[in-house]
XYZ file of N, CA, C and O in Angstrom:
428
model
N 89.935 124.547 62.756
C 90.354 123.180 62.537
C 89.242 122.248 63.025
O 88.777 122.357 64.146
N 88.798 121.377 62.172
C 87.768 120.407 62.527
C 88.431 119.192 63.167
O 89.380 118.641 62.636
N 87.900 118.823 64.318
C 88.402 117.635 64.994
C 87.292 116.599 65.044
O 86.145 116.934 65.311
N 87.633 115.362 64.763
C 86.675 114.271 64.831
C 87.184 113.294 65.877
O 88.297 112.798 65.786
N 86.340 113.043 66.883
C 86.750 112.181 67.986
C 85.905 110.920 68.045
O 84.714 110.945 67.753
N 86.529 109.851 68.458
C 85.882 108.563 68.603
C 85.545 108.368 70.065
O 86.377 108.537 70.938
N 84.295 108.039 70.343
C 83.867 107.789 71.718
C 83.932 106.282 71.966
O 83.379 105.495 71.207
N 84.603 105.896 73.021
C 84.890 104.484 73.275
C 83.690 103.733 73.828
O 83.557 103.541 75.016
N 82.831 103.299 72.935
C 81.659 102.531 73.345
C 81.600 101.163 72.659
O 80.618 100.459 72.797
N 82.665 100.831 71.929
C 82.643 99.568 71.197
C 82.379 98.377 72.103
O 81.621 97.489 71.757
N 83.044 98.348 73.247
C 82.908 97.183 74.120
C 81.500 97.076 74.687
O 80.986 95.981 74.863
N 80.860 98.210 74.952
C 79.490 98.184 75.472
C 78.511 97.710 74.406
O 77.622 96.902 74.674
N 78.661 98.204 73.199
C 77.783 97.804 72.088
C 77.981 96.324 71.775
O 77.017 95.585 71.609
N 79.224 95.900 71.716
C 79.518 94.495 71.425
C 78.956 93.573 72.499
O 78.390 92.528 72.192
N 79.095 93.966 73.766
C 78.608 93.137 74.873
C 77.102 92.909 74.770
O 76.608 91.816 75.067
N 76.378 93.922 74.335
C 74.925 93.780 74.173
C 74.587 92.756 73.098
O 73.507 92.192 73.092
N 75.517 92.527 72.185
C 75.310 91.562 71.112
C 75.983 90.229 71.410
O 76.091 89.371 70.544
N 76.498 90.076 72.629
C 77.117 88.828 73.035
C 78.570 88.669 72.609
O 79.117 87.578 72.673
N 79.209 89.745 72.190
C 80.606 89.692 71.750
C 81.466 90.400 72.791
O 81.163 91.509 73.206
N 82.548 89.751 73.225
C 83.433 90.361 74.211
C 84.653 90.943 73.506
O 85.385 90.235 72.826
N 84.833 92.243 73.663
C 86.015 92.905 73.125
C 86.910 93.309 74.280
O 86.434 93.851 75.268
N 88.178 93.065 74.135
C 89.120 93.410 75.187
C 89.925 94.650 74.846
O 89.642 95.370 73.887
N 90.951 94.875 75.635
C 91.799 96.056 75.465
C 92.479 96.073 74.097
O 92.580 97.122 73.464
N 92.922 94.923 73.628
C 93.604 94.855 72.334
C 92.693 95.351 71.211
O 93.099 96.141 70.357
N 91.444 94.900 71.220
C 90.493 95.307 70.184
C 90.134 96.786 70.313
O 90.089 97.514 69.318
N 89.906 97.237 71.518
C 89.569 98.644 71.744
C 90.698 99.543 71.248
O 90.461 100.534 70.545
N 91.899 99.204 71.594
C 93.078 99.963 71.183
C 93.218 99.977 69.661
O 93.364 101.031 69.047
N 93.134 98.815 69.037
C 93.324 98.742 67.584
C 92.175 99.397 66.818
O 92.412 100.060 65.803
N 90.929 99.267 67.279
C 89.804 99.919 66.611
C 89.941 101.438 66.690
O 89.650 102.138 65.728
N 90.387 101.933 67.824
C 90.547 103.379 68.000
C 91.650 103.906 67.086
O 91.491 104.954 66.454
N 92.747 103.183 66.997
C 93.838 103.589 66.103
C 93.359 103.569 64.654
O 93.610 104.508 63.887
N 92.647 102.530 64.262
C 92.135 102.442 62.888
C 91.207 103.619 62.579
O 91.302 104.243 61.515
N 90.309 103.933 63.516
C 89.409 105.076 63.331
C 90.199 106.365 63.168
O 89.981 107.144 62.233
N 91.134 106.612 64.095
C 91.905 107.854 64.069
C 92.758 107.979 62.813
O 92.874 109.073 62.244
N 93.351 106.894 62.351
C 94.160 106.935 61.133
C 93.291 107.221 59.908
O 93.709 107.942 59.000
N 92.087 106.684 59.875
C 91.153 106.950 58.776
C 90.772 108.427 58.749
O 90.765 109.060 57.688
N 90.481 108.987 59.915
C 90.140 110.408 60.031
C 91.328 111.271 59.603
O 91.173 112.249 58.860
N 92.522 110.891 60.049
C 93.745 111.634 59.713
C 93.991 111.637 58.202
O 94.327 112.671 57.617
N 93.817 110.473 57.557
C 94.019 110.372 56.111
C 93.021 111.226 55.340
O 93.301 111.664 54.224
N 91.859 111.479 55.933
C 90.835 112.312 55.294
C 91.119 113.804 55.486
O 90.382 114.644 54.994
N 92.193 114.112 56.234
C 92.598 115.501 56.409
C 92.054 116.191 57.648
O 92.141 117.413 57.770
N 91.517 115.422 58.575
C 90.970 115.987 59.806
C 91.857 115.625 60.998
O 92.689 114.735 60.913
N 91.642 116.312 62.088
C 92.388 116.029 63.316
C 91.659 114.940 64.101
O 90.529 115.156 64.536
N 92.268 113.778 64.279
C 91.592 112.695 64.997
C 91.815 112.766 66.508
O 92.773 113.366 66.985
N 90.910 112.126 67.208
C 91.053 112.036 68.650
C 90.131 110.980 69.210
O 89.346 110.381 68.487
N 90.236 110.771 70.498
C 89.395 109.773 71.156
C 88.942 110.291 72.510
O 89.564 111.145 73.112
N 87.806 109.773 72.958
C 87.141 110.187 74.189
C 87.025 108.959 75.074
O 86.622 107.893 74.603
N 87.384 109.097 76.340
C 87.286 107.958 77.254
C 87.218 108.442 78.691
O 87.637 109.554 79.002
N 86.705 107.569 79.551
C 86.786 107.859 80.985
C 88.130 107.330 81.499
O 88.889 106.710 80.759
N 88.426 107.607 82.746
C 89.722 107.234 83.316
C 89.946 105.727 83.278
O 91.044 105.267 82.951
N 88.913 104.938 83.586
C 89.037 103.484 83.581
C 89.410 102.967 82.183
O 90.327 102.157 82.042
N 88.702 103.419 81.157
C 89.022 102.995 79.796
C 90.432 103.418 79.412
O 91.164 102.657 78.795
N 90.797 104.638 79.757
C 92.123 105.125 79.405
C 93.207 104.240 80.013
O 94.179 103.876 79.353
N 93.046 103.877 81.263
C 94.060 103.079 81.961
C 94.040 101.610 81.561
O 95.084 100.964 81.524
N 92.850 101.059 81.279
C 92.729 99.621 81.100
C 92.459 99.139 79.675
O 92.647 97.968 79.381
N 92.013 100.024 78.803
C 91.643 99.588 77.451
C 92.568 100.139 76.359
O 92.508 99.704 75.231
N 93.373 101.120 76.700
C 94.249 101.723 75.698
C 95.713 101.524 76.071
O 96.084 101.638 77.232
N 96.525 101.242 75.071
C 97.972 101.187 75.286
C 98.660 101.933 74.145
O 99.118 103.047 74.325
N 98.678 101.359 72.953
C 99.360 101.974 71.806
C 98.772 103.313 71.402
O 99.486 104.211 70.974
N 97.467 103.464 71.524
C 96.807 104.697 71.085
C 97.332 105.914 71.852
O 97.389 107.019 71.315
N 97.786 105.711 73.073
C 98.288 106.812 73.905
C 99.537 107.466 73.317
O 99.824 108.619 73.600
N 100.276 106.732 72.511
C 101.552 107.220 71.970
C 101.458 107.716 70.532
O 102.475 107.946 69.898
N 100.264 107.874 70.024
C 100.079 108.237 68.620
C 99.905 109.740 68.396
O 99.857 110.186 67.266
N 99.749 110.522 69.464
C 99.604 111.962 69.316
C 98.205 112.432 68.965
O 98.014 113.573 68.556
N 97.212 111.567 69.115
C 95.834 111.959 68.848
C 95.318 112.852 69.969
O 95.770 112.776 71.109
N 94.324 113.661 69.654
C 93.662 114.471 70.666
C 92.984 113.525 71.661
O 92.350 112.546 71.258
N 93.121 113.813 72.943
C 92.504 112.976 73.972
C 91.555 113.818 74.818
O 91.942 114.817 75.416
N 90.306 113.370 74.885
C 89.249 114.034 75.651
C 88.873 113.096 76.798
O 88.364 112.009 76.579
N 89.136 113.523 78.007
C 88.906 112.710 79.200
C 87.615 113.104 79.902
O 87.366 114.284 80.158
N 86.798 112.109 80.231
C 85.620 112.303 81.070
C 85.940 111.719 82.446
O 86.247 110.539 82.564
N 85.922 112.564 83.462
C 86.242 112.099 84.821
C 85.458 112.930 85.829
O 85.619 114.143 85.892
N 84.595 112.269 86.603
C 83.760 112.952 87.588
C 84.050 112.418 88.987
O 84.218 111.230 89.167
N 84.078 113.290 89.957
C 84.105 112.878 91.359
C 82.655 112.741 91.803
O 81.759 113.337 91.211
N 82.411 112.012 92.850
C 81.036 111.802 93.306
C 80.341 113.104 93.689
O 79.142 113.232 93.557
N 81.108 114.095 94.138
C 80.477 115.380 94.493
C 80.584 116.400 93.354
O 80.208 117.552 93.516
N 81.085 115.978 92.211
C 81.183 116.812 91.010
C 81.975 118.099 91.225
O 81.741 119.106 90.588
N 82.933 118.065 92.130
C 83.724 119.259 92.423
C 85.104 119.234 91.755
O 85.883 120.139 91.941
N 85.377 118.214 90.997
C 86.696 117.988 90.422
C 86.858 118.804 89.148
O 86.167 118.566 88.167
N 87.755 119.773 89.125
C 87.944 120.588 87.936
C 89.359 120.507 87.361
O 89.712 121.276 86.481
N 90.172 119.603 87.869
C 91.518 119.386 87.348
C 91.625 117.932 86.904
O 91.271 117.027 87.643
N 92.113 117.689 85.690
C 92.202 116.305 85.217
C 93.250 115.499 85.985
O 94.322 116.012 86.290
N 92.948 114.235 86.274
C 93.904 113.383 86.982
C 95.021 112.861 86.084
O 96.019 112.358 86.576
N 94.819 112.938 84.778
C 95.842 112.540 83.809
C 95.876 113.574 82.688
O 94.913 114.311 82.478
N 96.989 113.623 81.973
C 97.154 114.613 80.907
C 96.143 114.373 79.787
O 95.976 113.248 79.315
N 95.456 115.449 79.384
C 94.482 115.344 78.308
C 94.362 116.687 77.595
O 94.828 117.713 78.098
N 93.727 116.667 76.430
C 93.529 117.892 75.663
C 92.220 118.582 76.037
O 92.125 119.807 76.004
N 91.211 117.801 76.339
C 89.917 118.307 76.806
C 89.547 117.532 78.052
O 89.834 116.344 78.165
N 88.862 118.206 78.979
C 88.507 117.573 80.243
C 87.036 117.813 80.554
O 86.610 118.934 80.782
N 86.266 116.741 80.535
C 84.847 116.785 80.886
C 84.732 116.412 82.362
O 85.001 115.290 82.735
N 84.367 117.366 83.191
C 84.393 117.137 84.634
C 83.016 116.953 85.270
O 82.928 116.676 86.467
N 81.942 117.092 84.511
C 80.618 116.840 85.067
C 79.612 116.549 83.961
O 79.802 116.940 82.817
N 78.556 115.854 84.325
C 77.419 115.664 83.425
C 76.207 116.400 83.987
O 75.080 116.161 83.607
N 76.472 117.329 84.897
C 75.409 118.085 85.557
C 75.565 119.598 85.380
O 75.116 120.368 86.203
N 76.202 119.987 84.301
C 76.396 121.408 84.032
C 75.090 122.072 83.623
O 74.142 121.418 83.194
N 75.045 123.373 83.764
C 73.862 124.137 83.373
C 74.246 125.175 82.324
O 75.413 125.555 82.206
N 73.249 125.608 81.579
C 73.428 126.623 80.550
C 72.442 127.745 80.844
O 71.239 127.484 80.984
N 72.929 128.979 80.965
C 72.022 130.096 81.223
C 70.907 130.157 80.173
O 71.161 130.027 78.974
N 69.694 130.293 80.642
C 68.547 130.378 79.744
C 67.916 129.042 79.401
O 66.869 128.997 78.768
N 68.540 127.938 79.808
C 67.992 126.606 79.562
C 67.686 125.984 80.914
O 68.594 125.708 81.694
N 66.419 125.773 81.177
C 66.058 125.218 82.488
C 65.598 123.764 82.353
O 65.148 123.330 81.303
N 65.782 123.033 83.450
C 65.315 121.661 83.516
C 66.203 120.637 82.831
O 65.828 119.479 82.720
N 67.366 121.042 82.359
C 68.278 120.097 81.694
C 69.670 120.237 82.268
O 70.072 121.301 82.691
N 70.391 119.140 82.266
C 71.796 119.123 82.673
C 72.644 118.747 81.472
O 72.209 117.993 80.601
N 73.856 119.253 81.417
C 74.729 119.057 80.276
C 76.114 118.610 80.710
O 76.571 118.958 81.800
N 76.790 117.878 79.819
C 78.196 117.576 80.032
C 78.936 118.895 79.969
O 78.653 119.735 79.113
N 79.866 119.107 80.890
C 80.605 120.358 80.946
C 82.099 120.067 80.911
O 82.586 119.201 81.615
N 82.791 120.808 80.057
C 84.228 120.650 79.886
C 84.944 121.838 80.473
O 84.438 122.919 80.531
């Protein structure tokens, strides 16, 4: 099953262009994206950190989309999600055997 997820960066991109997007816009843009993906026959979802999930999303949480949470503790020891999610990214400092000198997001 192919899943297509939306990464919540709209507010950051808009801010760089002088446009302020709030929670209402973030929520509605994410729903619009996910519904478009769903109509195309794919499994939609969204990716966010804990702050975005709590402060930028409301309606999207009740739509049944796949949710991928990025949440890191300062010591990167956190391996249990603080909120219910389908995928959990717990570090951006993961390693891959055979690949040296690079760090990776790890789920």
